[in-house]
Coordinates of C-alpha atoms in Angstrom, one line a residue:
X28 CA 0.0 0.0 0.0
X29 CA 1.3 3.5 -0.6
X30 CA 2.6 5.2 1.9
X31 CA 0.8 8.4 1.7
X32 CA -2.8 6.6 2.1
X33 CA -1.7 5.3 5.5
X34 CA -0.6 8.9 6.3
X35 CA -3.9 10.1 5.1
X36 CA -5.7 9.3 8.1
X37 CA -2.7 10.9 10.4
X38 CA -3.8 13.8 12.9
X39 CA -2.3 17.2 12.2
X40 CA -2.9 18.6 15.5
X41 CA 0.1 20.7 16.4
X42 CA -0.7 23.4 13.9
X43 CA -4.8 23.4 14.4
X44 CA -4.4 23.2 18.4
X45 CA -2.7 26.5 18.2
X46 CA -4.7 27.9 15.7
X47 CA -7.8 28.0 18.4
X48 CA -5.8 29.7 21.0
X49 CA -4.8 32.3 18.5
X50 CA -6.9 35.6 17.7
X51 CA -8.1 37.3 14.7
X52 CA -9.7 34.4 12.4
X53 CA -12.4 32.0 12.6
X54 CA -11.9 27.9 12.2
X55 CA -13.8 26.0 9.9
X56 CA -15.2 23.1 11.8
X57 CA -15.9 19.2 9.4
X58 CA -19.6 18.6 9.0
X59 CA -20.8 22.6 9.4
X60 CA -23.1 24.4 6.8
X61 CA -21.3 27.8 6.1
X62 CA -20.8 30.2 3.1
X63 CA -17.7 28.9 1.5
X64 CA -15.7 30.0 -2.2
X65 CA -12.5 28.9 -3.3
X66 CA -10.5 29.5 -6.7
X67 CA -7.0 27.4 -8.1
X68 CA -4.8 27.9 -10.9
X69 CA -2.8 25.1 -11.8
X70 CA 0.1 24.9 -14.6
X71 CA 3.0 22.5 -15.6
X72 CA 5.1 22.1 -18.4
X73 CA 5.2 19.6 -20.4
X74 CA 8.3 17.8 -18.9
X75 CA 6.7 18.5 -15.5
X76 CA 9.5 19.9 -14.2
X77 CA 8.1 23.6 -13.1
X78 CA 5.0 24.7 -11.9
X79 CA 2.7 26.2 -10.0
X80 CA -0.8 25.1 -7.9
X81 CA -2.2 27.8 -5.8
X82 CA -5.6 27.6 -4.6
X83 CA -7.6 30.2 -1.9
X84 CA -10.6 28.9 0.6
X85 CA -13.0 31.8 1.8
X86 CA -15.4 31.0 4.6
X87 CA -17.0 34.8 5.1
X88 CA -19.2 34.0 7.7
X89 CA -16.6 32.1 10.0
X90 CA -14.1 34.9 9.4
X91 CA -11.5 32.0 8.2
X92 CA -9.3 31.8 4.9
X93 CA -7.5 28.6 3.5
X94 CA -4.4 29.4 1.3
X95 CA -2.2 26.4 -0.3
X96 CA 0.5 27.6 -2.7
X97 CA 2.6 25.0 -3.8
X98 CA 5.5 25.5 -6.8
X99 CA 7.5 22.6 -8.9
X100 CA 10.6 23.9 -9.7
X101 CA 13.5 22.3 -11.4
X102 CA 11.9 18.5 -10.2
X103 CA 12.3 20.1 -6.6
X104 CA 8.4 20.8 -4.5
X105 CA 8.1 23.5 -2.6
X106 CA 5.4 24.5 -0.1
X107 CA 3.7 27.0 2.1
X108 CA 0.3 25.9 3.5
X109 CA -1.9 28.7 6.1
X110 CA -5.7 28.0 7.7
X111 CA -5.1 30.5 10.2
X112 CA -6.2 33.4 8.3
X113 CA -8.7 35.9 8.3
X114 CA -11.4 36.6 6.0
X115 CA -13.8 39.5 5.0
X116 CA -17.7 38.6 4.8
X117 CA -18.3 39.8 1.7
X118 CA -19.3 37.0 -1.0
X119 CA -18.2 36.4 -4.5
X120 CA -20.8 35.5 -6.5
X121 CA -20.8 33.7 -9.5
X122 CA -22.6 36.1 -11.7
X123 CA -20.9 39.2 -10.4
X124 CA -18.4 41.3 -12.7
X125 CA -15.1 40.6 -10.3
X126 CA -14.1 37.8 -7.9
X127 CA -12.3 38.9 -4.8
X128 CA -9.9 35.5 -3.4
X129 CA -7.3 38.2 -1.9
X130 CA -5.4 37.0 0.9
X131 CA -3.6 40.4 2.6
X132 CA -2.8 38.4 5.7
X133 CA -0.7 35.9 3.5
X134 CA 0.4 38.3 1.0
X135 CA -1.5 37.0 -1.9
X136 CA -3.7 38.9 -4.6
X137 CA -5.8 36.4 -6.7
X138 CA -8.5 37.7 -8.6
X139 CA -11.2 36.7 -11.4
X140 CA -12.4 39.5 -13.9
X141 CA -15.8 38.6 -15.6
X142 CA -18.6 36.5 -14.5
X143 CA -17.8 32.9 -14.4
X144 CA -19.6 32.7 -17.9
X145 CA -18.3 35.5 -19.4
X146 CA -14.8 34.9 -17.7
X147 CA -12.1 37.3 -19.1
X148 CA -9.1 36.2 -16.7
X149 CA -7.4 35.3 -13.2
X150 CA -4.7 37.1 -12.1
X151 CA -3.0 35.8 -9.4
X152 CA 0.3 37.6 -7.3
X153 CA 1.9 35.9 -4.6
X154 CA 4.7 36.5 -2.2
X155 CA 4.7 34.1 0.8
X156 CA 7.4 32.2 2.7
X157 CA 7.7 28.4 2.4
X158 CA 9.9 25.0 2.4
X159 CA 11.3 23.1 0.6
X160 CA 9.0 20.0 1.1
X161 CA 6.3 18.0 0.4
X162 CA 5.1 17.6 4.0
X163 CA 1.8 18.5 5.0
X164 CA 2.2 21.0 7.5
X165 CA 1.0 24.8 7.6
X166 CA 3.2 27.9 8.8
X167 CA 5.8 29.6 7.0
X168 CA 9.0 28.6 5.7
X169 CA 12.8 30.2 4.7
X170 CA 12.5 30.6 1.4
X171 CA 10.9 33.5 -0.2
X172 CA 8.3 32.4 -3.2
X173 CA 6.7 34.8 -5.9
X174 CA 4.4 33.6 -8.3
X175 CA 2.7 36.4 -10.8
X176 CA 0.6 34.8 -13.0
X177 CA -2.0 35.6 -16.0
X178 CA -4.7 33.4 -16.9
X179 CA -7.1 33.7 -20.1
X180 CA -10.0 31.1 -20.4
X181 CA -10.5 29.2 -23.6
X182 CA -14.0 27.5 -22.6
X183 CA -16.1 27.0 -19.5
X184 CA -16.5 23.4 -18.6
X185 CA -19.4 21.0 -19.2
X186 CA -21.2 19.0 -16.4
X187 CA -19.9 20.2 -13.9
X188 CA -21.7 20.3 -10.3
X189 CA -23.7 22.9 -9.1
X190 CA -21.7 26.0 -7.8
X191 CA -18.6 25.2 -9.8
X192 CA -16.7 26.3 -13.0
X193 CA -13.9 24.7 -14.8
X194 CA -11.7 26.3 -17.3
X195 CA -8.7 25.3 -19.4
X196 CA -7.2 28.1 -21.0
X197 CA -3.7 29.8 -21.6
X198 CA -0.9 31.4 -18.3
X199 CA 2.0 33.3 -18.7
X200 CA 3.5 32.6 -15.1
X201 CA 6.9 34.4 -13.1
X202 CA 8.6 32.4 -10.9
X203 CA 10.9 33.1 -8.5
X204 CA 12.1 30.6 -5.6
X205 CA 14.8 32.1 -3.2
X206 CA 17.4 33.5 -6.7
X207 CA 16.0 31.1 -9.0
X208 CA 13.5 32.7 -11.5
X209 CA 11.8 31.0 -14.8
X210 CA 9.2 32.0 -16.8
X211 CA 6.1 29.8 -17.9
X212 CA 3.4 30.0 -20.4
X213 CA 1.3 27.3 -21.7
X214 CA -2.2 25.1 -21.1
X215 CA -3.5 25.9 -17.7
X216 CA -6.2 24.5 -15.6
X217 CA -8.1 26.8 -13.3
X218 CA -11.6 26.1 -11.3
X219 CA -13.5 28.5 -8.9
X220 CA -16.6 27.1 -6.5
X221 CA -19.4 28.4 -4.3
X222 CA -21.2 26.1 -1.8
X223 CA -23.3 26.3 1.8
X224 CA -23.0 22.7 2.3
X225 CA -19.6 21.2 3.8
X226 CA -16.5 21.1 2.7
X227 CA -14.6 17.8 2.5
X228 CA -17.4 15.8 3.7
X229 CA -17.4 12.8 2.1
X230 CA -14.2 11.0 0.4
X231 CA -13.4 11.8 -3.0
X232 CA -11.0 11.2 -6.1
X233 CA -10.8 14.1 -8.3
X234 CA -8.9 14.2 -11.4
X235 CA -7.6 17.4 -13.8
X236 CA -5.6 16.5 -16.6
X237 CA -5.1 18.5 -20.1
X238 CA -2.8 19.1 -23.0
X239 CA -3.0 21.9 -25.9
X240 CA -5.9 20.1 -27.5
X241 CA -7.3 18.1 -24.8
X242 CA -8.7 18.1 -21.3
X243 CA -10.2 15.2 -18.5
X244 CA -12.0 16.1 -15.2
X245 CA -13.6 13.7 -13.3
X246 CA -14.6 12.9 -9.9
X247 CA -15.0 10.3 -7.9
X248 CA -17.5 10.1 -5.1
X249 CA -19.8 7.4 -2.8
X250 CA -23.0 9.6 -4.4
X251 CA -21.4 10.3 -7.7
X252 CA -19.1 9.8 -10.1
X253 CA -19.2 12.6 -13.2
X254 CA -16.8 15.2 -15.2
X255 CA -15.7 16.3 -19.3
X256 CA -13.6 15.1 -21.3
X257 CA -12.9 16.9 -24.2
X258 CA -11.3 16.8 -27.5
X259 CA -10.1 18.2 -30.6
X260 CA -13.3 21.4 -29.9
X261 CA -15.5 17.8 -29.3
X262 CA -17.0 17.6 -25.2
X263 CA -18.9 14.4 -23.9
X264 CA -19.9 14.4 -20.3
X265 CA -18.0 11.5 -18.1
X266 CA -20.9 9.9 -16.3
X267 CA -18.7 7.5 -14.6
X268 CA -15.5 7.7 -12.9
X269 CA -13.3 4.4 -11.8
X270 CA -10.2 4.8 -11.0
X271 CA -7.9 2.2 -9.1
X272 CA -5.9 2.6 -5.1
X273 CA -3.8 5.1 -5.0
X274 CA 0.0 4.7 -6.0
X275 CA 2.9 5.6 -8.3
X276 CA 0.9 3.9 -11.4
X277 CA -2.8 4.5 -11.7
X278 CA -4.9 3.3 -14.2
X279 CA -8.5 4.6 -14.5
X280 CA -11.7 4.1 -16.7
X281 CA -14.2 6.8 -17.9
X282 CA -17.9 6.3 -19.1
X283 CA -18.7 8.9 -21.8
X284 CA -22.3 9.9 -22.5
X285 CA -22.2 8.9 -26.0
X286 CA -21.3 4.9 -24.6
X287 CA -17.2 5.4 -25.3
X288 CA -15.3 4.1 -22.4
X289 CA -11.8 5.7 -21.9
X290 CA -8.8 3.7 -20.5
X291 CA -6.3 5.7 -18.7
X292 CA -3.0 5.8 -16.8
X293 CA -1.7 8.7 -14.2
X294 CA 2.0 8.4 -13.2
X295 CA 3.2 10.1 -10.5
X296 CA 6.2 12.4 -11.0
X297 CA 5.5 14.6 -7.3
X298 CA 3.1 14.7 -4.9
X299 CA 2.4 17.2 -1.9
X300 CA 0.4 16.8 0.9
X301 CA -1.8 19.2 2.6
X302 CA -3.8 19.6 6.2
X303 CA -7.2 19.8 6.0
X304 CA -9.0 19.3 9.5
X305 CA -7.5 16.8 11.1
X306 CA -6.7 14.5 8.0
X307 CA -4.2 15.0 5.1
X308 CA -5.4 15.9 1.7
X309 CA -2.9 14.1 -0.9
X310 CA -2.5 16.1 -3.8
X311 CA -0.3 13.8 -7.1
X312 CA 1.2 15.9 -9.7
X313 CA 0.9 13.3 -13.1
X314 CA 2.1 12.9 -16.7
X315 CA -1.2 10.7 -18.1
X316 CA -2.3 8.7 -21.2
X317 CA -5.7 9.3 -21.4
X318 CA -7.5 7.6 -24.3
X319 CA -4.4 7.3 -26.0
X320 CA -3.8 11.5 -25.8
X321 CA -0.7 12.5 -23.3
X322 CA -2.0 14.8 -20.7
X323 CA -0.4 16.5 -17.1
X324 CA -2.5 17.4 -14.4
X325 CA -3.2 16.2 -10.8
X326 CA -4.8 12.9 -9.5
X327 CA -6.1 14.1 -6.0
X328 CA -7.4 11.8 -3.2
X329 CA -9.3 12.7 0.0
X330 CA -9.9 9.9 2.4
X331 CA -8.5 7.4 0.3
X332 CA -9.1 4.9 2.9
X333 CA -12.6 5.0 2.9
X334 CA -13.0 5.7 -0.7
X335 CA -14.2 2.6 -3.2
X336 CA -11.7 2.0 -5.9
X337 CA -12.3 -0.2 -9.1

């Protein structure tokens, strides 16, 4: 068994301990109905060598933001993870002309322009502190990370579930890690979702793979498996979703609506962990063959050991 499903069950209760003695945020609780939003940008090259996956959590009403901003760089993963955060109550709405995922506590800028449907781009600028690791574990680091990054949408997503949107779409990315700087452009992946029911409530397998003329999202729940896959300007809903245990090698099958059935293979080249309650979230950075097309992305699992593999 891989070694990161037996850690996914491990308690990260240093960090969230202190985080209730400390003032000026709220803490999201498992299992409580609240206002929540979050938006992620994701990009890697085609080697998978460099990149970038930075994703914002908003709970308004519990005063209480979620930032995870993890960077690929040269092979190497670094990491800065924060839950103790604060958070205004205002709410970004799906339909309104600008979404507002700033961070100041954490020094990170990350907005939307456009309605979700009528998306014109994400702009994302990030200055935080973090490790070299892959560890699981929130609080600063020693090594100063910017990420500035532009995204433009190609299309909005089919079937997705209510309150979220998918894109795939074009980034020009800086990158700077400690006196290392690159610069990145290519296929990006980028999602943004409202909700009142809870977060991480149930386990999951979520998948977001793509290439310049191709993209696959698909999830994995007990109540339902869906997603897209897309093709060549062609897009079929994924009404079912089986992918196998979690490891270095992953193969996975996808129901189309028009009967196809895709065959697929995720291989791990980094992987990052990240608290969430008092579990560990395990995040896989993959080069895939989906349907015979090459594709990067991530293969995410949450409560892998409760989850029902094929």
């Amino acid at each position: 068994m891989d070694r990161r499903v037996l850690m996914g069950g491990i308690v990260a209760s240093s960090a969230f301990s202190a985080a209730r003695a400390m003032q000026g945020y709220g803490i999201v609780a498992p299992g409580v109905d609240s206002w929540s939003e979050s938006l992620m940008l994701l990009h890697f090259d085609p080697e998978v060598r460099n990149g970038v996956s930075v994703r914002v959590s908003r709970y308004p009403d519990l005063n209480c933001s979620w930032v995870w901003c993890h960077v690929l760089l040269d092979g190497k993963m670094y990491a800065y993870t924060e839950r103790r955060l604060p958070c205004s109550s205002i709410r970004n709405l799906g339909t309104a002309a600008v979404g507002d995922y700033d961070s100041a506590a954490a020094r990170v800028v990350f907005t939307r322009s456009g309605s979700v449907d009528q998306m014109q781009d994400i702009r994302l600028s990030a200055k935080v502190l973090g490790r070299q690791s892959s560890e699981g574990r929130d609080g600063p680091g020693d090594i100063p990370i910017a990420v500035h990054a532009l995204f433009r949408p190609e299309k909005l997503k089919a079937n997705p579930p209510p309150g979220r949107s998918e894109w795939t779409g074009h980034a020009e990315i800086d990158l700077v890690v400690g006196k290392r700087r690159i610069n990145l452009k290519g296929v990006a992946k980028a999602h943004e979702q409202t909700q009142t029911a809870p977060r991480f409530d149930m386990p999951f397998t979520y998948a977001m793979m793509w290439s310049p003329t191709a993209s696959f999202i698909a999830t994995s729940t007990s109540k339902k498996r869906y997603g897209n896959f897309e093709a060549d300007g062609t897009a079929h809903a994924v009404t079912d979703f089986q992918p196998s245990h979690p490891d270095r090698k992953r193969q996975f099958t996808a129901l189309l609506d028009d009967g196809q059935r895709l065959q697929g293979l995720a291989s791990r080249v980094a992987a990052y962990d990240v608290p969430v309650f008092d579990r560990i979230w395990n995040g896989n950075i993959v080069r895939a063959d989906v349907g015979g097309r090459p594709m990067v992305g991530m293969l995410n699992d949450w409560r892998p050991q409760d989850q029902v593999f094929g």
